[in-house]
Tab-separated table of C-alpha atoms in Angstrom:
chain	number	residue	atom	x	y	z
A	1	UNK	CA	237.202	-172.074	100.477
A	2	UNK	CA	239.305	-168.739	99.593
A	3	UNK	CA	236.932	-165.311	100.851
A	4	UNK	CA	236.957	-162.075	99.035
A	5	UNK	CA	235.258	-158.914	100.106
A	6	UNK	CA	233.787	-157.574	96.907
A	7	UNK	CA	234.016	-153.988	97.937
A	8	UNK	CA	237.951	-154.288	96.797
A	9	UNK	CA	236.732	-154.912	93.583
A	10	UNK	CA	235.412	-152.563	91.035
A	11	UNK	CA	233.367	-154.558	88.115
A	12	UNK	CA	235.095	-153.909	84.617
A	13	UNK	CA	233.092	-155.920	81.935
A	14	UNK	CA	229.761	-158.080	82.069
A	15	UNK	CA	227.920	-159.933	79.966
A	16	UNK	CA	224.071	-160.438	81.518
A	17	UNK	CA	222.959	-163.649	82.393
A	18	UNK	CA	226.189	-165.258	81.293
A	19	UNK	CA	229.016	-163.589	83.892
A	20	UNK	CA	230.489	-160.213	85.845
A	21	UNK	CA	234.139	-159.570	85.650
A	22	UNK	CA	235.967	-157.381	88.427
A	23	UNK	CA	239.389	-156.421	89.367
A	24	UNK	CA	241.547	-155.161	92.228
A	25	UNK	CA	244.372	-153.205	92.613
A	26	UNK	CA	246.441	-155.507	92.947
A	27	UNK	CA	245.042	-157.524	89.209
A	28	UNK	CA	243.308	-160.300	91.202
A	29	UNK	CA	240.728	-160.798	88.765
A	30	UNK	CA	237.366	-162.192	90.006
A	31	UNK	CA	234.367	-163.970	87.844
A	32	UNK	CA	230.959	-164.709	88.943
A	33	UNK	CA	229.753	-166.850	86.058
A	34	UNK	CA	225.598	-168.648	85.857
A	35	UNK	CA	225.552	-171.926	86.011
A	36	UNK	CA	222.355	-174.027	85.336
A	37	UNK	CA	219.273	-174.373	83.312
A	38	UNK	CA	216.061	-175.463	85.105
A	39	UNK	CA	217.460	-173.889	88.179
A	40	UNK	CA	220.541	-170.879	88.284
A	41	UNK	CA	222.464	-170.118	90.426
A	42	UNK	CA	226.049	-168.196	90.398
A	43	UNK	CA	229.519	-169.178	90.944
A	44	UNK	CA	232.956	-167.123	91.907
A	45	UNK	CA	236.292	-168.675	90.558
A	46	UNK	CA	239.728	-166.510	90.275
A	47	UNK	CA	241.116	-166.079	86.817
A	48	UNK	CA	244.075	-168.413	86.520
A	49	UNK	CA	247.158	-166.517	84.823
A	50	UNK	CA	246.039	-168.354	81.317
A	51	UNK	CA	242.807	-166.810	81.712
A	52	UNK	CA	243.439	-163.295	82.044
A	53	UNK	CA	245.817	-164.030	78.944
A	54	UNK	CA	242.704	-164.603	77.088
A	55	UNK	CA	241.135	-161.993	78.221
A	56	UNK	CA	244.026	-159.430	77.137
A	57	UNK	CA	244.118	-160.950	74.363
A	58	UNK	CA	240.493	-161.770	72.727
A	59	UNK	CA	238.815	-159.364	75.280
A	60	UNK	CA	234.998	-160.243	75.990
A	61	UNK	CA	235.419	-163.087	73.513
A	62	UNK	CA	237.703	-164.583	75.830
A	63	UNK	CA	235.959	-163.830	78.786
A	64	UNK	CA	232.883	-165.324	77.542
A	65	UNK	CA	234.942	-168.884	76.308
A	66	UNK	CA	235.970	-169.129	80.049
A	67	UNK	CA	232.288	-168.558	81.730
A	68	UNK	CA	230.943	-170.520	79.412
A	69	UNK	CA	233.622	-173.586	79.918
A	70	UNK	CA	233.452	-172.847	83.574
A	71	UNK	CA	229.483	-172.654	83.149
A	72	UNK	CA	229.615	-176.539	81.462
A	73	UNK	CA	232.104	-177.976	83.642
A	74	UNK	CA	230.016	-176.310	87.165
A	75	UNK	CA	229.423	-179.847	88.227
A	76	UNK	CA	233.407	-181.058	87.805
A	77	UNK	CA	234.803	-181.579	90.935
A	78	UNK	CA	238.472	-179.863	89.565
A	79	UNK	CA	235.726	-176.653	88.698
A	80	UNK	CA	234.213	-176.798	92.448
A	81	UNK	CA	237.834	-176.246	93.894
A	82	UNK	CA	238.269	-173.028	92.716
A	83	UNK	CA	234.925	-171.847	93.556
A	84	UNK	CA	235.179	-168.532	95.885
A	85	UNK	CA	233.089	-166.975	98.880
A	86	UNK	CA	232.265	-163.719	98.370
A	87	UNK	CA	231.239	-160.855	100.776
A	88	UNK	CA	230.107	-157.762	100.255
């Protein structure tokens, strides 16, 4: 599992209860997104290049079609590879 420390990061859009966007320096783009319904719980995946696309180019709308596909698909083993560890 790929490790960030968060402190690189600064947080540049969110969207409560649903997901926090942040960004380095060096436009590594980092989402923690909720997952669940009887019990949450948070997951940290890397925007793919597509991604970020969408988010230039819809903005929040974007952002929110990926936590939310992300969000569905939490269980999907092709999901769970891209999940991240984050420090802090």
């Amino acid at each position: 599992m790929v490790e960030f420390d968060l402190k690189n990061f600064k947080l540049i859009s969110l969207s409560p209860y649903i997901y926090r966007l942040f960004k380095n320096h060096h436009d590594t783009y980092l989402m923690e997104v909720t997952c669940g319904t009887h019990g949450v719980w948070e997951v940290w995946i890397q925007l793919t290049q597509d991604e970020i696309l969408l988010y230039k180019n819809e903005g929040n709308k974007g952002l929110e079609k990926t936590a939310n596909l992300i969000s569905y698909h939490c269980y999907n083993p092709d999901y769970q590879k891209r999940y991240l560890k984050i420090t802090d």
